[in-house]
Coordinates of C-alpha atoms and ligand atoms in Angstrom, one line a residue:
M1 CA 0.0 0.0 0.0
D2 CA 1.3 3.4 -0.9
F3 CA -0.2 6.6 0.6
G4 CA 2.1 9.0 -1.1
F5 CA 1.7 11.1 -4.3
S6 CA 4.2 10.7 -7.2
D7 CA 6.6 13.6 -7.9
E8 CA 4.3 14.6 -10.9
E9 CA 1.2 14.6 -8.6
K10 CA 3.1 16.7 -6.0
L11 CA 4.2 19.2 -8.6
F12 CA 0.6 19.5 -10.0
A13 CA -0.8 19.9 -6.4
E14 CA 1.7 22.7 -5.6
S15 CA 1.1 24.6 -8.8
L16 CA -2.7 24.5 -8.4
R17 CA -2.4 25.5 -4.7
Q18 CA -0.4 28.5 -5.7
F19 CA -2.9 29.3 -8.5
A20 CA -5.8 28.9 -6.0
R21 CA -4.3 31.1 -3.4
T22 CA -3.0 33.9 -5.7
K23 CA -5.7 34.0 -8.4
L24 CA -8.9 32.4 -7.1
K25 CA -9.0 33.2 -3.4
P26 CA -8.8 37.0 -3.8
E27 CA -11.9 36.8 -6.0
Y28 CA -13.9 34.2 -4.2
R29 CA -16.3 36.7 -2.6
K30 CA -16.7 38.6 -5.8
W31 CA -18.6 35.7 -7.5
D32 CA -20.9 35.3 -4.5
A33 CA -23.3 37.9 -6.2
G34 CA -24.3 35.5 -9.0
T35 CA -22.8 37.5 -11.8
P36 CA -21.8 35.4 -14.8
Y37 CA -18.2 34.0 -14.5
P38 CA -16.3 35.5 -17.4
R39 CA -15.3 33.0 -20.1
E40 CA -11.7 34.3 -20.0
K41 CA -11.5 33.1 -16.4
L42 CA -12.7 29.6 -17.6
R43 CA -10.0 29.7 -20.3
E44 CA -7.4 30.7 -17.5
L45 CA -8.5 27.5 -15.7
A46 CA -8.1 25.6 -18.9
S47 CA -4.5 26.9 -19.3
M48 CA -3.8 25.2 -15.9
G49 CA -5.0 22.0 -17.4
V50 CA -8.1 21.8 -15.2
T51 CA -10.8 21.4 -17.9
A52 CA -8.7 18.9 -20.0
L53 CA -8.1 16.3 -17.2
R54 CA -10.6 13.7 -18.3
V55 CA -10.6 14.5 -22.0
P56 CA -8.6 11.8 -24.0
E57 CA -5.3 13.0 -25.6
A58 CA -6.6 12.3 -29.1
Y59 CA -9.2 15.1 -28.6
G60 CA -7.0 17.7 -27.0
G61 CA -7.0 16.5 -23.4
V62 CA -4.5 15.0 -21.0
D63 CA -6.3 11.8 -20.0
A64 CA -5.2 12.3 -16.4
S65 CA -5.8 9.7 -13.7
Y66 CA -8.8 10.0 -11.4
V67 CA -6.4 10.6 -8.5
M68 CA -4.9 13.6 -10.4
T69 CA -8.4 14.9 -11.0
G70 CA -9.0 14.6 -7.2
I71 CA -5.9 16.5 -6.5
A72 CA -7.1 19.3 -8.7
S73 CA -10.5 19.3 -7.0
E74 CA -8.9 19.5 -3.5
E75 CA -6.4 22.2 -4.3
L76 CA -8.7 24.5 -6.3
A77 CA -11.3 24.5 -3.5
R78 CA -8.7 26.1 -1.2
G79 CA -9.2 29.2 -3.4
D80 CA -12.7 28.9 -4.6
Y81 CA -15.0 25.9 -3.9
N82 CA -17.3 26.6 -6.8
V83 CA -14.6 26.6 -9.4
T84 CA -14.3 22.9 -8.8
L85 CA -17.7 22.5 -10.4
F86 CA -16.1 23.4 -13.8
L87 CA -13.8 20.5 -13.1
Q88 CA -16.5 18.1 -12.0
L89 CA -18.9 18.8 -14.8
G90 CA -16.1 18.9 -17.4
A91 CA -14.8 15.5 -16.2
M92 CA -18.2 13.8 -16.1
C93 CA -19.5 15.1 -19.4
A94 CA -16.1 14.5 -21.2
N95 CA -16.1 10.9 -19.9
I96 CA -19.7 10.3 -21.1
I97 CA -19.0 11.8 -24.6
A98 CA -15.7 10.1 -25.0
K99 CA -17.2 6.7 -24.1
H100 CA -20.6 7.0 -25.8
G101 CA -20.6 9.9 -28.3
S102 CA -20.4 9.4 -32.1
E103 CA -17.1 10.3 -33.7
G104 CA -18.6 13.5 -35.0
V105 CA -19.9 14.6 -31.6
R106 CA -16.5 13.7 -30.0
R107 CA -14.6 15.8 -32.5
E108 CA -16.9 18.7 -32.2
W109 CA -17.3 18.9 -28.4
L110 CA -14.3 17.3 -26.6
P111 CA -11.5 19.7 -27.8
T112 CA -13.7 22.7 -26.8
I113 CA -14.3 21.3 -23.3
A114 CA -10.6 20.8 -22.9
S115 CA -9.8 24.3 -24.0
G116 CA -12.4 25.9 -21.8
E117 CA -14.3 27.4 -24.8
R118 CA -17.4 25.5 -24.1
L119 CA -19.1 24.7 -20.8
L120 CA -21.3 21.6 -20.3
A121 CA -24.1 20.8 -17.8
L122 CA -25.6 17.5 -16.8
G123 CA -29.4 17.3 -16.5
L124 CA -30.9 14.4 -14.6
T125 CA -33.0 16.0 -11.8
E126 CA -36.6 17.2 -12.5
P127 CA -39.1 19.0 -10.3
G128 CA -40.8 15.7 -9.5
A129 CA -37.7 13.4 -9.4
G130 CA -34.4 13.8 -7.6
S131 CA -33.3 11.0 -5.4
D132 CA -35.7 8.8 -7.4
A133 CA -34.0 9.6 -10.6
A134 CA -35.5 6.7 -12.5
A135 CA -38.9 8.4 -12.2
I136 CA -38.0 11.2 -14.6
K137 CA -40.7 12.2 -17.1
T138 CA -38.8 14.4 -19.7
R139 CA -39.4 12.8 -23.1
A140 CA -37.2 12.6 -26.2
L141 CA -39.2 11.0 -29.0
R142 CA -37.7 10.2 -32.3
E143 CA -39.1 12.1 -35.4
G144 CA -37.0 11.4 -38.5
D145 CA -33.5 12.7 -38.0
Y146 CA -34.3 14.3 -34.6
Y147 CA -35.4 13.6 -31.1
V148 CA -38.0 16.1 -29.9
L149 CA -37.5 17.0 -26.3
Q150 CA -40.3 18.0 -23.9
G151 CA -39.9 18.5 -20.1
E152 CA -38.0 20.4 -17.4
K153 CA -34.7 19.7 -15.8
A154 CA -34.4 21.2 -12.3
S155 CA -31.5 22.4 -10.1
I156 CA -29.0 22.0 -12.9
T157 CA -25.5 23.4 -12.2
F158 CA -24.5 25.9 -14.9
A159 CA -28.1 26.1 -16.2
G160 CA -27.7 29.8 -16.6
S161 CA -24.4 29.7 -18.5
A162 CA -23.8 26.3 -20.2
D163 CA -23.4 25.9 -23.9
A164 CA -24.8 22.4 -23.9
C165 CA -26.3 19.9 -21.5
I166 CA -26.2 16.1 -21.4
V167 CA -30.0 15.5 -20.9
F168 CA -31.4 12.3 -19.6
A169 CA -34.8 11.6 -21.0
R170 CA -37.3 8.9 -21.9
T171 CA -36.9 7.7 -25.5
S172 CA -39.5 4.9 -25.1
E173 CA -43.2 5.2 -24.4
S174 CA -43.4 1.6 -23.2
E175 CA -40.3 1.1 -21.0
R176 CA -40.7 2.1 -17.4
G177 CA -38.0 3.0 -14.8
A178 CA -34.3 3.2 -15.6
R179 CA -34.6 1.1 -18.7
G180 CA -36.3 3.6 -20.9
I181 CA -33.9 6.4 -20.2
S182 CA -31.3 7.7 -22.8
A183 CA -28.7 10.4 -22.8
L184 CA -28.6 13.2 -25.4
L185 CA -26.1 16.0 -25.9
V186 CA -28.3 19.0 -26.3
P187 CA -26.9 22.3 -27.5
L188 CA -28.7 25.0 -25.5
D189 CA -28.9 27.6 -28.3
I190 CA -31.5 25.6 -30.3
P191 CA -35.1 26.8 -30.5
G192 CA -37.4 25.4 -27.8
V193 CA -34.9 25.8 -24.9
S194 CA -35.3 28.3 -22.1
R195 CA -33.5 28.8 -18.8
Q196 CA -34.4 30.0 -15.3
V197 CA -31.7 30.8 -12.8
Y198 CA -32.6 30.2 -9.1
P199 CA -31.9 32.6 -6.2
S200 CA -29.6 30.1 -4.5
A201 CA -28.2 30.2 -0.9
G202 CA -24.7 29.4 -2.2
E203 CA -22.7 28.2 -5.2
K204 CA -23.9 31.4 -6.9
L205 CA -21.1 31.3 -9.4
T206 CA -22.7 28.2 -11.0
R207 CA -26.0 29.9 -11.8
R208 CA -27.9 26.8 -11.0
G209 CA -31.5 26.6 -12.3
S210 CA -34.0 25.0 -14.6
L211 CA -33.6 24.1 -18.3
I212 CA -37.0 23.9 -20.0
F213 CA -37.5 22.0 -23.2
D214 CA -40.6 22.7 -25.3
G215 CA -40.4 20.8 -28.6
A216 CA -36.6 21.3 -28.9
R217 CA -35.3 19.3 -31.9
V218 CA -32.0 17.5 -31.1
P219 CA -30.1 15.9 -34.0
A220 CA -30.4 12.1 -33.7
D221 CA -26.6 11.6 -33.9
H222 CA -26.4 13.5 -30.5
L223 CA -27.7 10.4 -28.8
L224 CA -25.0 9.2 -26.5
G225 CA -24.7 5.4 -26.5
A226 CA -27.6 3.1 -27.2
E227 CA -31.3 4.0 -26.5
G228 CA -32.1 3.0 -23.0
G229 CA -28.5 3.0 -21.8
G230 CA -28.5 6.5 -20.3
F231 CA -29.2 5.7 -16.7
A232 CA -26.2 3.4 -16.4
Q233 CA -24.0 6.2 -18.0
A234 CA -25.1 8.7 -15.4
L235 CA -24.6 6.4 -12.4
S236 CA -21.1 5.3 -13.5
G237 CA -20.0 9.0 -13.5
F238 CA -21.5 9.7 -10.1
D239 CA -19.4 7.1 -8.3
Y240 CA -16.1 8.9 -8.8
N241 CA -17.5 12.4 -8.9
R242 CA -18.6 11.8 -5.3
A243 CA -15.0 11.5 -4.3
L244 CA -14.2 14.8 -6.2
I245 CA -17.0 16.5 -4.2
A246 CA -15.6 15.1 -1.0
L247 CA -12.1 16.4 -1.8
A248 CA -13.4 19.9 -2.9
S249 CA -15.3 20.1 0.5
L250 CA -12.2 18.9 2.4
G251 CA -9.9 21.3 0.5
A252 CA -12.2 24.2 1.6
A253 CA -12.2 22.9 5.2
Q254 CA -8.4 22.4 5.3
E255 CA -7.8 25.9 4.1
S256 CA -10.3 27.2 6.8
L257 CA -8.5 25.2 9.5
E258 CA -5.1 26.5 8.4
E259 CA -6.4 30.1 8.6
T260 CA -7.9 29.3 12.0
I261 CA -4.6 27.9 13.3
E262 CA -2.8 31.2 12.3
H263 CA -5.6 33.2 14.0
A264 CA -5.4 31.1 17.2
K265 CA -1.6 31.8 17.4
Q266 CA -2.1 35.6 17.0
R267 CA -5.3 36.2 19.0
T268 CA -4.9 36.6 22.7
T269 CA -7.6 36.5 25.3
F270 CA -7.0 36.7 29.1
G271 CA -3.3 37.4 28.3
R272 CA -2.6 34.3 26.3
P273 CA -2.9 33.1 22.7
L274 CA -6.0 31.1 21.9
A275 CA -3.7 28.3 20.6
E276 CA -2.6 27.6 24.2
R277 CA -6.1 26.8 25.3
E278 CA -7.0 23.1 25.0
G279 CA -10.6 24.1 24.4
V280 CA -9.3 25.7 21.1
S281 CA -6.3 23.5 20.1
F282 CA -8.1 20.2 20.7
Q283 CA -11.1 21.3 18.6
I284 CA -8.6 22.0 15.8
A285 CA -6.8 18.7 16.4
E286 CA -10.1 16.9 16.1
H287 CA -11.2 18.6 12.9
L288 CA -7.8 18.1 11.3
T289 CA -8.0 14.3 12.1
L290 CA -11.5 14.0 10.6
V291 CA -10.6 15.9 7.5
A292 CA -7.5 13.7 7.0
S293 CA -9.5 10.5 7.4
A294 CA -12.2 11.5 5.0
R295 CA -9.5 12.6 2.5
L296 CA -7.9 9.2 2.5
L297 CA -11.3 7.6 1.9
A298 CA -11.9 9.8 -1.1
Y299 CA -8.4 9.1 -2.6
Q300 CA -9.0 5.4 -2.0
C301 CA -12.2 5.6 -4.1
L302 CA -10.3 7.4 -6.9
A303 CA -7.4 4.9 -6.8
L304 CA -9.9 2.0 -7.1
C305 CA -11.5 3.8 -10.1
D306 CA -8.0 4.2 -11.7
R307 CA -7.5 0.5 -11.3
G308 CA -10.8 -0.3 -12.9
Q309 CA -12.1 -1.8 -9.6
R310 CA -15.6 -1.3 -8.2
H311 CA -15.8 1.9 -6.1
S312 CA -19.5 2.6 -5.6
K313 CA -19.4 2.0 -1.8
E314 CA -16.2 4.1 -1.3
G315 CA -17.7 6.9 -3.5
A316 CA -20.8 7.0 -1.4
M317 CA -18.9 6.8 1.9
A318 CA -16.6 9.7 0.8
K319 CA -19.6 11.8 -0.4
W320 CA -21.5 11.3 2.8
L321 CA -18.5 11.9 5.1
G322 CA -16.4 14.5 3.2
P323 CA -19.0 17.4 3.1
K324 CA -20.3 16.5 6.6
V325 CA -16.8 16.7 8.1
A326 CA -16.1 19.9 6.1
V327 CA -19.3 21.6 7.2
E328 CA -18.5 20.8 10.9
A329 CA -14.9 22.0 10.6
I330 CA -15.9 25.3 8.8
H331 CA -18.6 25.9 11.3
A332 CA -16.0 25.6 14.1
C333 CA -13.7 28.0 12.3
I334 CA -16.5 30.6 12.2
I335 CA -16.9 30.3 16.0
L336 CA -13.2 30.3 16.7
H337 CA -12.8 33.6 14.8
G338 CA -15.5 35.2 17.0
W339 CA -17.4 38.1 15.4
M340 CA -14.9 38.3 12.6
G341 CA -15.7 34.8 11.5
Y342 CA -19.3 35.7 11.0
S343 CA -18.4 38.7 8.8
D344 CA -18.8 38.5 5.0
E345 CA -15.3 39.8 4.8
M346 CA -14.0 36.4 5.9
P347 CA -14.6 33.4 3.6
F348 CA -16.1 31.0 6.2
V349 CA -19.8 31.7 5.9
Q350 CA -19.6 31.6 2.1
R351 CA -17.7 28.3 2.2
L352 CA -20.3 26.9 4.6
R353 CA -23.2 27.9 2.3
D354 CA -21.3 26.5 -0.7
V355 CA -20.4 23.2 0.8
I356 CA -23.9 22.5 2.0
G357 CA -25.1 22.7 -1.6
L358 CA -23.0 19.6 -2.5
E359 CA -24.2 17.8 0.6
I360 CA -27.4 17.6 -1.5
G361 CA -26.1 17.7 -5.1
D362 CA -25.1 14.4 -6.7
G363 CA -27.0 12.5 -4.0
T364 CA -28.1 13.3 -0.4
P365 CA -26.6 11.8 2.8
E366 CA -29.6 9.4 3.0
I367 CA -29.1 8.2 -0.5
M368 CA -25.4 7.7 0.1
K369 CA -26.1 5.6 3.2
G370 CA -28.6 3.7 1.1
I371 CA -25.8 2.9 -1.4
I372 CA -23.4 1.8 1.4
A373 CA -26.2 -0.4 2.8
R374 CA -27.0 -1.8 -0.7
E375 CA -23.3 -2.7 -1.2
T376 CA -23.3 -4.3 2.3
F377 CA -26.6 -6.1 2.6
G378 CA -27.2 -6.8 -1.1
R379 CA -30.0 -5.6 -3.5
N380 CA -32.7 -7.5 -1.7
F381 CA -32.6 -5.0 1.1
M382 CA -32.4 -1.7 -0.8
I383 CA -33.9 1.5 0.7
Y384 CA -34.8 2.9 -2.7
K385 CA -37.1 0.4 -4.4
Ligands
FAD401 C1 -26.1 22.7 -5.3 C2 -26.8 21.6 -6.1 C3 -26.3 21.3 -7.4 C4 -27.0 20.4 -8.1 N1 -26.6 20.1 -9.4 C5 -27.3 19.2 -10.2 C6 -27.0 19.0 -11.6 O1 -26.0 19.6 -12.1 N2 -27.7 18.1 -12.3 C7 -28.7 17.4 -11.8 O2 -29.3 16.6 -12.5 N3 -29.1 17.6 -10.5 C8 -28.4 18.5 -9.7 N4 -28.9 18.8 -8.4 C9 -30.0 18.1 -7.9 C10 -29.7 17.0 -6.9 O3 -29.0 15.9 -7.5 C11 -31.0 16.6 -6.1 O4 -31.4 17.7 -5.4 C12 -30.8 15.4 -5.2 O5 -30.5 14.2 -5.9 C13 -32.0 15.2 -4.2 O6 -33.2 15.2 -4.9 P1 -34.4 16.1 -4.5 O7 -33.8 17.5 -4.3 O8 -35.5 16.0 -5.5 O9 -34.8 15.6 -3.1 P2 -35.8 14.4 -2.8 O10 -35.5 13.2 -3.6 O11 -37.2 14.9 -2.8 O12 -35.5 14.0 -1.3 C14 -35.9 14.9 -0.2 C15 -35.3 14.3 1.1 O13 -35.8 13.0 1.4 C16 -34.7 12.1 1.5 N5 -35.0 10.9 0.9 C17 -35.4 10.6 -0.4 N6 -35.7 9.3 -0.6 C18 -35.4 8.7 0.6 C19 -35.4 7.3 1.0 N7 -35.7 6.3 0.2 N8 -35.0 7.0 2.3 C20 -34.6 8.0 3.1 N9 -34.6 9.3 2.8 C21 -34.9 9.7 1.5 C22 -33.5 12.8 0.8 O14 -32.3 12.3 1.3 C23 -33.7 14.3 1.1 O15 -33.2 14.6 2.4 C24 -28.2 19.7 -7.6 C25 -28.6 20.0 -6.3 C26 -27.9 21.0 -5.6 C27 -28.5 21.3 -4.2

């Protein structure tokens, strides 16, 4: 067993940490107003290799390992948690297109994902179906050379700004549940598509919202994989992305703890630095320990994924534990900074709001525990059937 990063991984982590602290962190608060994130910023991220990580080399990417992708998620979150969503959606969409797209679709879309020219979203959730994703109702029925799309996708990250969305929809009138669901790459500038951005409590940079399809005609060659195969495609991406979410959350928590350690050394009360009080230093010791444990679990998931081994259970464990541990650590950092910690001039409250979003996104804690239980007890004892 080897718990260390290679020299290449260490170098990548260092360069991204430097980038996150010098370029992202000073602007973190600025994007909390929900103004669109400029495309030149996305291209700047691309120049650091962030958007190309899971794009195959043949299409302009670097085909990086999942562990490397996790390193990027953890380090970027030290500067701006929400920027990791460009990485997560880029990785998941690139993986689906690379594995299931036609050659034409791959050539058109993958190089522009890698270069940061185009931004993709992933649309599974609907107003009436979130955890129970197999209950979606959006339809994509074939008419000649097109699929005609009707329905609403809800709570979609980047709904307000994406160029295209991988939409999961029913392509069969007869098949029920997961079996009738297919994935389509839908350019969002075609007629019959409208968007609605939500007033969100956090993650405002992502302009999360609804995508509404009213007779939108999608070229038939934009079907990804076989008809009826879409649900399995979505699920396979969620498993490793859950570790990326955990690492982003833990990166934000680790940065908060390091800031709090410095504060505790400087701030004196009753004539002594806070760091000399066990009530303070033990709290920090506990949070550091929990963050370190959850981090190992997330990297274990990604290492399994790199080796082609099953990692659903580890992904669900990391996704439940990582954001929970991060929320608790960041909350403690707010309190340990006193009134300053509660100010919008410090990053803690924004980090807390942002991390809570991904306690829900990509599967809630209850659904994560359901997956851990399914992998433990077997499918006869599932909580979601
Ligand atoms: C910040 C954010 C970003 C998101 N981004 C995207 C995106 O890009 N694309 C996308 O498709 N979706 C996205 N989502 C949607 C997200 O995946 C869903 O919100 C999530 O899957 C939960 O679905 P729901 O909100 O409909 O809650 P529900 O399914 O209605 O669940 C409500 C509550 O009941 C609990 N619950 C449900 N079923 C059970 C059960 N069987 N046993 C015990 N408890 C249960 C849940 O855990 C939850 O606490 C995002 C959400 C957020 C908050």
